[in-house]
PDB file of C-alpha atoms in Angstrom:
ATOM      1  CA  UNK A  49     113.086-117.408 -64.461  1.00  0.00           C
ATOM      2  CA  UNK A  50     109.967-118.044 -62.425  1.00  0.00           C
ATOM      3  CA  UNK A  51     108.893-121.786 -61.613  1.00  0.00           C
ATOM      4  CA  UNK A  52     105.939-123.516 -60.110  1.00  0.00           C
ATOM      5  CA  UNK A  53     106.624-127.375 -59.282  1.00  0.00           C
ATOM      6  CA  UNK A  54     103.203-129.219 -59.080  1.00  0.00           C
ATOM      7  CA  UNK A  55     102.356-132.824 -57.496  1.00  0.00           C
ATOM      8  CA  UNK A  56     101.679-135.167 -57.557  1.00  0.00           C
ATOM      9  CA  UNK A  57     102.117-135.031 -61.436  1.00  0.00           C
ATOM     10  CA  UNK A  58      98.946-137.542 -61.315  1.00  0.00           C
ATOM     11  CA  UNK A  59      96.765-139.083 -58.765  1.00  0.00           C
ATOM     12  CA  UNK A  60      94.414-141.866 -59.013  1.00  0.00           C
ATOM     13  CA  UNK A  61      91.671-142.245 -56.486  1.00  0.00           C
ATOM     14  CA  UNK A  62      88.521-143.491 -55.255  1.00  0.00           C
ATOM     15  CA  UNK A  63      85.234-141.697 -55.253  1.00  0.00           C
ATOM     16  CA  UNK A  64      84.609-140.088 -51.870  1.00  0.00           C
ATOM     17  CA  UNK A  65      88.240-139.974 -50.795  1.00  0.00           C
ATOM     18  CA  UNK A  66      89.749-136.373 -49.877  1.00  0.00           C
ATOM     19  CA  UNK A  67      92.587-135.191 -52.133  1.00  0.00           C
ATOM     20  CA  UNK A  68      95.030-132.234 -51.928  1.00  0.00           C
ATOM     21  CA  UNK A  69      97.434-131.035 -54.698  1.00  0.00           C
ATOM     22  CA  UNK A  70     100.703-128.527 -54.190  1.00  0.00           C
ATOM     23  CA  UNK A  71     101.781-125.838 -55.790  1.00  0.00           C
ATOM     24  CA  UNK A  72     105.239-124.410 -55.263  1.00  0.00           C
ATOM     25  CA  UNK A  73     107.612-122.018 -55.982  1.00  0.00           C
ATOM     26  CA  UNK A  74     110.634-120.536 -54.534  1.00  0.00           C
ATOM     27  CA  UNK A  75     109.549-116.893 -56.419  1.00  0.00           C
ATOM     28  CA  UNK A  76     106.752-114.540 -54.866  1.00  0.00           C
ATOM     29  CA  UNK A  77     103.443-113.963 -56.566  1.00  0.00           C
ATOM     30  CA  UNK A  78     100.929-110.917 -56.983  1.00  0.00           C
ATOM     31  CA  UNK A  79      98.488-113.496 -57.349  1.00  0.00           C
ATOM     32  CA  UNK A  80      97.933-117.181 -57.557  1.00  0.00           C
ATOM     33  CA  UNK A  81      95.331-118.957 -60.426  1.00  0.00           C
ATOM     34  CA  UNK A  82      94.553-122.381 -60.487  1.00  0.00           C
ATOM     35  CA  UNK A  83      92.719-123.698 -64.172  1.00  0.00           C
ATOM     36  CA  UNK A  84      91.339-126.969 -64.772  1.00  0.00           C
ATOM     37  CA  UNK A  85      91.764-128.010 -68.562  1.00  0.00           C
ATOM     38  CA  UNK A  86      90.096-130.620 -70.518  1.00  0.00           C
ATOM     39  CA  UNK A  87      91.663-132.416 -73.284  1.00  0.00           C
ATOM     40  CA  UNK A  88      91.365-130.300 -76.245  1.00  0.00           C
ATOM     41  CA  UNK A  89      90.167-127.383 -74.459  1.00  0.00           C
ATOM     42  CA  UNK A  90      91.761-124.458 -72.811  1.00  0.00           C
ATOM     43  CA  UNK A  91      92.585-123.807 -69.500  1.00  0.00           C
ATOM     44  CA  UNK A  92      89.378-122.622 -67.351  1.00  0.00           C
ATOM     45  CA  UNK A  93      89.673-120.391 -64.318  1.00  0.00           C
ATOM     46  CA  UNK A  94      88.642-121.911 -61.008  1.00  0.00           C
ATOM     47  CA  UNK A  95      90.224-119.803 -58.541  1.00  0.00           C
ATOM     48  CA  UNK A  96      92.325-116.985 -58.073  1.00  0.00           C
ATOM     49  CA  UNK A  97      93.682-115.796 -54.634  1.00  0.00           C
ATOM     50  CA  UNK A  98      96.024-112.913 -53.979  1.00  0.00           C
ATOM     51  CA  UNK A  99      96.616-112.110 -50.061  1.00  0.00           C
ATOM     52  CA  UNK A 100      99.547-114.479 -48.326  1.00  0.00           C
ATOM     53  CA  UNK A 101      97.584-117.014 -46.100  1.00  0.00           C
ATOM     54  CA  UNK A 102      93.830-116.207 -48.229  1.00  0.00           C
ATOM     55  CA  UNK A 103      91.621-119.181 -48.130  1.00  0.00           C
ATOM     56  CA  UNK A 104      88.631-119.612 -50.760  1.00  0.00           C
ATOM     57  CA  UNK A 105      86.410-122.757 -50.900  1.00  0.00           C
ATOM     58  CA  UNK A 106      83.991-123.315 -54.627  1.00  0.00           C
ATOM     59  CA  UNK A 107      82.006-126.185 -53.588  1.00  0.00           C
ATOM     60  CA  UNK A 108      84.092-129.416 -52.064  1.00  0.00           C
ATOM     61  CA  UNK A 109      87.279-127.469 -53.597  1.00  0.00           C
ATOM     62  CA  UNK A 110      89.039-125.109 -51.107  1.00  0.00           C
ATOM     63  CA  UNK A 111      92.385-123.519 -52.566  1.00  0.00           C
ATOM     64  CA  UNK A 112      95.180-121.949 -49.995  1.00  0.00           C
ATOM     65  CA  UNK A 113      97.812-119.485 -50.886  1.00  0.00           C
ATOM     66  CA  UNK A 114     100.721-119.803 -48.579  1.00  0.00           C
ATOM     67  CA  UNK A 115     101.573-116.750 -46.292  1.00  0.00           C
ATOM     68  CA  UNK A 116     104.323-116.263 -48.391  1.00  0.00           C
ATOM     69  CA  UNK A 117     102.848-115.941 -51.765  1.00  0.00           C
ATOM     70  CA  UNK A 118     105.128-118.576 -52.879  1.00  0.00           C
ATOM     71  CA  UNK A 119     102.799-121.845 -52.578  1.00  0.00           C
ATOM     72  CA  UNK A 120      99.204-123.147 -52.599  1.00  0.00           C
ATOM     73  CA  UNK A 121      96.987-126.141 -52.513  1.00  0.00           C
ATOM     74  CA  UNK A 122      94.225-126.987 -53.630  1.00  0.00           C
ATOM     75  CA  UNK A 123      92.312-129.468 -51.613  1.00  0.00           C
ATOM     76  CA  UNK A 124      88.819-131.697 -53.161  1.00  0.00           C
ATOM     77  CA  UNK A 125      86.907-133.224 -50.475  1.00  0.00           C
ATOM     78  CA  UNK A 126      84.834-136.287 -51.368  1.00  0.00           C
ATOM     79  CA  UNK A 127      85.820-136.677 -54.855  1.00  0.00           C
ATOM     80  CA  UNK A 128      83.402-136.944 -57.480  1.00  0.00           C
ATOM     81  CA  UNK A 129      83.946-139.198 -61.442  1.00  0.00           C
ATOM     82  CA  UNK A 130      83.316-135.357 -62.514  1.00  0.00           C
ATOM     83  CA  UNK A 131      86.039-133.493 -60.834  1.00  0.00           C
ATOM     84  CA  UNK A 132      88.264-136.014 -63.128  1.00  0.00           C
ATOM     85  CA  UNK A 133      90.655-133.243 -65.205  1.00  0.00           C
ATOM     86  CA  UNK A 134      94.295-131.926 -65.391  1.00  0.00           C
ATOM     87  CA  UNK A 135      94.349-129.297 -62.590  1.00  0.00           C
ATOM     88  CA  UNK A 136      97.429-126.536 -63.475  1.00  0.00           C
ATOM     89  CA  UNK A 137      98.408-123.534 -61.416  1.00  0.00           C
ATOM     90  CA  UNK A 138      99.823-120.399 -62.667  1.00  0.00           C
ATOM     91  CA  UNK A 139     101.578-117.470 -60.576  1.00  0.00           C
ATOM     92  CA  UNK A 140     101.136-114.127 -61.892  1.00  0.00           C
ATOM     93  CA  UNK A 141     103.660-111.529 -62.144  1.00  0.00           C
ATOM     94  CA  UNK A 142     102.207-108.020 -62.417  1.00  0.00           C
ATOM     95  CA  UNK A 143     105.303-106.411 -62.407  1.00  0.00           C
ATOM     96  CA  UNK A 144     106.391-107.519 -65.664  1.00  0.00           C
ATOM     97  CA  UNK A 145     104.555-104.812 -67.293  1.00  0.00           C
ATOM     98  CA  UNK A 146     101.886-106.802 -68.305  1.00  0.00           C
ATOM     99  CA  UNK A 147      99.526-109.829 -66.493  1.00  0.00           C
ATOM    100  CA  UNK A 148     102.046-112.395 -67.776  1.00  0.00           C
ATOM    101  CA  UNK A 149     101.187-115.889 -66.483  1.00  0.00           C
ATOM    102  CA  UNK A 150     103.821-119.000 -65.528  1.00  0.00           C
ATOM    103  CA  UNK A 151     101.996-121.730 -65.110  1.00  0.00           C
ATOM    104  CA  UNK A 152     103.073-125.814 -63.433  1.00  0.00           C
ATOM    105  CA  UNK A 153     102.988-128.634 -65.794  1.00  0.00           C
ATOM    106  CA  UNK A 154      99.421-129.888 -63.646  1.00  0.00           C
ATOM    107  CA  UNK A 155      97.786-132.724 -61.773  1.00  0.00           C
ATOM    108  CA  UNK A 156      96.292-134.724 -64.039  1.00  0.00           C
ATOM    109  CA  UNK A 157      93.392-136.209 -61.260  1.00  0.00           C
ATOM    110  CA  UNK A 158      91.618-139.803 -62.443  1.00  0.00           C
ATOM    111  CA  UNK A 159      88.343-140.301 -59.990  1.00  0.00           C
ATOM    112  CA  UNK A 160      87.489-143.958 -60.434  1.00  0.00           C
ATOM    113  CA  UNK A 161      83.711-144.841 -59.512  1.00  0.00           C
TER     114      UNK A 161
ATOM    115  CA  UNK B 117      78.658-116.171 -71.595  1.00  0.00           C
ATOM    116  CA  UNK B 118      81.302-114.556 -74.183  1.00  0.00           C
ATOM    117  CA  UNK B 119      84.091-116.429 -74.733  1.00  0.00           C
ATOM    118  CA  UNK B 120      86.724-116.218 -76.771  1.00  0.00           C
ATOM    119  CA  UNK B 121      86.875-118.429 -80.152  1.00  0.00           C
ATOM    120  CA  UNK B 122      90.308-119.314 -81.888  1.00  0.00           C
ATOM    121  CA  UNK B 123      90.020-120.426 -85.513  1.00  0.00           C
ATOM    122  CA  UNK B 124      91.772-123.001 -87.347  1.00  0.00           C
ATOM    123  CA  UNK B 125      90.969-125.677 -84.545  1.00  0.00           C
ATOM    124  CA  UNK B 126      93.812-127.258 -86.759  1.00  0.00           C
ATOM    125  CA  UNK B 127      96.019-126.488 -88.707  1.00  0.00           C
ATOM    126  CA  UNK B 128      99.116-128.805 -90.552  1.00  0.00           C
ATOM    127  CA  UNK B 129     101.691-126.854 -92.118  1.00  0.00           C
ATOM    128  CA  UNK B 130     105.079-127.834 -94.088  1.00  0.00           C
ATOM    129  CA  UNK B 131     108.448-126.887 -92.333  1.00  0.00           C
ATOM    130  CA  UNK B 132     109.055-123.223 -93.863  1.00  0.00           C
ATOM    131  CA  UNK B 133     105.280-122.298 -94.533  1.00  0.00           C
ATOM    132  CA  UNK B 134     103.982-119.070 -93.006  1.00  0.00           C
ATOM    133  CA  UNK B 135     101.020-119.347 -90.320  1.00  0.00           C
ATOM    134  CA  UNK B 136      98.543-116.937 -89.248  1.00  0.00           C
ATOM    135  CA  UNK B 137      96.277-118.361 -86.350  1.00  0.00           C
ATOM    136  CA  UNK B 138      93.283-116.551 -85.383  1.00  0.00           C
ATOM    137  CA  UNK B 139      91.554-114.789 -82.065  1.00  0.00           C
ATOM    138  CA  UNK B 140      88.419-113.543 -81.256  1.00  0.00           C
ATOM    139  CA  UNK B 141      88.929-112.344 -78.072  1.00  0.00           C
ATOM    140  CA  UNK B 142      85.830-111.448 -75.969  1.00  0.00           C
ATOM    141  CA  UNK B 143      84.826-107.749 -77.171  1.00  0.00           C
ATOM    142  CA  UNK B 144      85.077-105.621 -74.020  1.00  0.00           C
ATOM    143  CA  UNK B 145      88.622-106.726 -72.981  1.00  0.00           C
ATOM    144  CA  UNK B 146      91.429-104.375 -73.529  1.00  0.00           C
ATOM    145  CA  UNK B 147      94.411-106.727 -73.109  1.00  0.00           C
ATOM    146  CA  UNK B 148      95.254-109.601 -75.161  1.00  0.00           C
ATOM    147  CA  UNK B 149      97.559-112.802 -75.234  1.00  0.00           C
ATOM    148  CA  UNK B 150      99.173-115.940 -76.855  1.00  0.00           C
ATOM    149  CA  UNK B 151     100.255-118.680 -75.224  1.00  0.00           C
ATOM    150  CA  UNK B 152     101.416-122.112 -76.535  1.00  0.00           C
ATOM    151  CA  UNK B 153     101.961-125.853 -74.741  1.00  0.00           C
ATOM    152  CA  UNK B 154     104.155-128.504 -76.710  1.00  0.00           C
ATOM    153  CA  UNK B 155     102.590-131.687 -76.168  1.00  0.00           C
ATOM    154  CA  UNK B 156     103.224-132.982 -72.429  1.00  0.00           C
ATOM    155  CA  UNK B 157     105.078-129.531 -71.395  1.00  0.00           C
ATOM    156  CA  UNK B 158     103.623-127.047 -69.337  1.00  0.00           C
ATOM    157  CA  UNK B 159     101.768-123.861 -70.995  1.00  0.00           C
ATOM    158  CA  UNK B 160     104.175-121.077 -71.979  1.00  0.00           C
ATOM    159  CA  UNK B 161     103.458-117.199 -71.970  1.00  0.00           C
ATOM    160  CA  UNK B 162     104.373-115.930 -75.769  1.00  0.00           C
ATOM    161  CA  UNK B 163     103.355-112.275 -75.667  1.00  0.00           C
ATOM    162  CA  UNK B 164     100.776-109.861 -74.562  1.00  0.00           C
ATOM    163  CA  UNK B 165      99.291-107.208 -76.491  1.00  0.00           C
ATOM    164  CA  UNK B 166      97.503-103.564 -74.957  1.00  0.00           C
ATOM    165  CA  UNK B 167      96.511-100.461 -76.755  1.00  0.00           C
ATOM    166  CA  UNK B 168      97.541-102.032 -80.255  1.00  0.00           C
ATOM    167  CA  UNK B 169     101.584-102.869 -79.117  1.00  0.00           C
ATOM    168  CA  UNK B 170     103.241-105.763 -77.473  1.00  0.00           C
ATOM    169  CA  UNK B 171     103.876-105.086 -73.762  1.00  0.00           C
ATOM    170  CA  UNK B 172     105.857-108.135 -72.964  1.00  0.00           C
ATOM    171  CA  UNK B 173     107.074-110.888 -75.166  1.00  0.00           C
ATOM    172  CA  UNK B 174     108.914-114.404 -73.600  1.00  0.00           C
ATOM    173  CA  UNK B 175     112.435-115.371 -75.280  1.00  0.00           C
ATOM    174  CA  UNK B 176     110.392-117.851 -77.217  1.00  0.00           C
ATOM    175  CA  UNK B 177     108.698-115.178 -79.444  1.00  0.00           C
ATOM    176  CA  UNK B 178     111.419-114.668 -81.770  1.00  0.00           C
ATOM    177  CA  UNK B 179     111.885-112.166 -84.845  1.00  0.00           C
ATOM    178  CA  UNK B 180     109.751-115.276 -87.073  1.00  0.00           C
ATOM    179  CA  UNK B 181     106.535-114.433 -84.696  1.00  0.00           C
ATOM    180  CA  UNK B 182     104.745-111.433 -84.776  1.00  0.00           C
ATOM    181  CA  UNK B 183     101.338-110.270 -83.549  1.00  0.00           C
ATOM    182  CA  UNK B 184      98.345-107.783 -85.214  1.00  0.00           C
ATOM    183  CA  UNK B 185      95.013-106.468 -84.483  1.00  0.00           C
ATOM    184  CA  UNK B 186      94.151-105.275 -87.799  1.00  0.00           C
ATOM    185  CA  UNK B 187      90.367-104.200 -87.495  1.00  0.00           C
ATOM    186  CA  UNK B 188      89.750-103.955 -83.918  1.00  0.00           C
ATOM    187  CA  UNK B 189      88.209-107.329 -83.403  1.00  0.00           C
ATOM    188  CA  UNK B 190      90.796-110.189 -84.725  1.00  0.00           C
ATOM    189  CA  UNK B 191      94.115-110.882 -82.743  1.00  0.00           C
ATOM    190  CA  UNK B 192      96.363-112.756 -84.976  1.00  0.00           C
ATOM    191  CA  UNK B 193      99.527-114.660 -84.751  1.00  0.00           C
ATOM    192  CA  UNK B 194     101.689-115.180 -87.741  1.00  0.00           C
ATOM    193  CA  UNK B 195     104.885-117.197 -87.674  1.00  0.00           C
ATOM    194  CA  UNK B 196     106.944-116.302 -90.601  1.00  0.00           C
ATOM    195  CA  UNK B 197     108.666-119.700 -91.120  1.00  0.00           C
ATOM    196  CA  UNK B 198     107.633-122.514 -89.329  1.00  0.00           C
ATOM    197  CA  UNK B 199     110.078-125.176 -87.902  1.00  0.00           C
ATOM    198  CA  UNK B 200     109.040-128.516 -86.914  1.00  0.00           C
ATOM    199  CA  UNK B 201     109.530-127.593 -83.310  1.00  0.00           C
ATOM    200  CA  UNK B 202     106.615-124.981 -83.531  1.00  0.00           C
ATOM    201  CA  UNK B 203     104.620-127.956 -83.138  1.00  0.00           C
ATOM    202  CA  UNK B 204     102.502-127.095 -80.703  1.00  0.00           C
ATOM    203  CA  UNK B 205      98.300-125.716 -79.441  1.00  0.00           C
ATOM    204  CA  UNK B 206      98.368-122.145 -79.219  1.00  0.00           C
ATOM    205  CA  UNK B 207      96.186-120.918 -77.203  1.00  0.00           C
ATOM    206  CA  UNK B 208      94.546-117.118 -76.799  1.00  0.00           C
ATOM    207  CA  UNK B 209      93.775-115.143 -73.768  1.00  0.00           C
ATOM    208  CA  UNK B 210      92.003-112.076 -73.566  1.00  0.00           C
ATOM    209  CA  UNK B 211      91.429-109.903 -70.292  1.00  0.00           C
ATOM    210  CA  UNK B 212      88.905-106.903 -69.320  1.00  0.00           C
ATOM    211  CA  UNK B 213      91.145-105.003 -67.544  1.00  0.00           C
ATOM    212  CA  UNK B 214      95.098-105.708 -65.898  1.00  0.00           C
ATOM    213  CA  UNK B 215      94.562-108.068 -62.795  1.00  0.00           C
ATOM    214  CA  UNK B 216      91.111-109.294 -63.826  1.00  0.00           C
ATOM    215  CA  UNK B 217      91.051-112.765 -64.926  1.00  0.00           C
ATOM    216  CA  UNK B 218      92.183-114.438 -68.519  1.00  0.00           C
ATOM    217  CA  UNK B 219      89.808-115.993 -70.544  1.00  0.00           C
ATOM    218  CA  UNK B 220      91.251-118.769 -72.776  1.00  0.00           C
ATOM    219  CA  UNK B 221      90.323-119.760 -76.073  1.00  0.00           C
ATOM    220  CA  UNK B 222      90.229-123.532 -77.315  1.00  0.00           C
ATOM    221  CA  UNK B 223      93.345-123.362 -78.833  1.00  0.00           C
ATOM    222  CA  UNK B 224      94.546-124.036 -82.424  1.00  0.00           C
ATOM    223  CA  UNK B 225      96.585-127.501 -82.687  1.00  0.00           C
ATOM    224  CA  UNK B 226      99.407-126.389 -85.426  1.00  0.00           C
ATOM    225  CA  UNK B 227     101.480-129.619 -86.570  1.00  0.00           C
ATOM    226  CA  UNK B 228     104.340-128.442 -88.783  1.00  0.00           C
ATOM    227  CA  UNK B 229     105.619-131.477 -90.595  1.00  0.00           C
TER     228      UNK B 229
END
């Protein structure tokens, strides 16, 4: 059974302070997603990355897949009230026959004005 | 933007009732999921669904879960006899094509009391 340990589990911080979150696993990915979810809403795709050591940056967010397709981070610099959401990652296993996802139990991220 | 719409957006049930929970999924994909997170746990793959037939189902989709595209455009999930443990939002995922990213519905919130 695949599993991808998050943390912190939450984080409280101040606007304009830097932030990164983990992602790890001790099983290798085809790819790497990271969602942000809203309460009552599903899980939104920020990110996905997919060669060991890739680095992507959306805005003040810059994810990291380790060069062993087994971790990531996801890094927010100067944090906004708006980037305020659970943050999950998921590891995808294309060899299961199908695009099954296994996602962390998230960062759920409090920016405080 | 399409997007894919999941209807009941609630739905209580008695212990022992049949469910069916309802997908949209966004009309050009070709592959098809359900997914579900207990309240507080971390979201779990159910099953996926291409070219009308499961492809992979988790050890949580049991013989009282099944899955049907019955006219091309609905992707339903019926659980034959719900227990109070089914408790749970169920979310859908469709996908354009295998590796391309999964687009989420809302979810439906079933509460089987």
């Amino acid at each position: 059974t695949q599993l991808l340990e998050q943390s912190p589990q939450f984080l409280s911080i101040q606007e304009g302070e830097n932030l990164t979150v983990y992602c790890n696993s001790s099983s290798v990915f085809s790819s790497l997603q990271w969602y942000r979810q809203e309460p009552g809403e599903g899980p939104v795709l920020l990110v996905t990355v997919v060669t060991g050591g890739e680095v992507k940056k959306l805005k003040r967010l810059t994810f990291q897949f380790g060069d062993a397709r087994k971790d990531s981070s996801l890094h927010i610099t100067a944090a906004q009230p708006g980037d305020t959401g659970l943050y999950l990652c998921a590891g995808a296993d294309s060899g299961a026959g199908s695009y099954q996802l296994t996602f962390g139990k998230g960062t759920k991220l409090s920016v405080i004005p | 933007e399409p997007e894919v719409t999941q209807t009941p957006s609630h739905q209580v049930t008695q212990m022992g009732q049949e469910v069916i929970l309802r997908c949209v999924p966004i009309s050009n994909h070709l592959y098809f999921y359900w997914y579900r997170q207990i309240l507080g746990q971390k979201v779990e793959f159910l099953v996926s669904f291409y070219n009308n037939e499961i492809s992979e189902k988790s050890e949580i989709f049991d013989d009282q879960f099944s899955v049907e595209r019955p006219d091309g455009s609905n992707f339903t999930l019926k659980i034959r006899s719900t227990k109070l443990e089914d408790s749970a939002m169920y979310f859908c995922a469709s996908q354009r094509s295998y590796n391309s990213p999964l687009h989420f519905g809302n979810g439906t919130r079933l509460t089987v009391t």
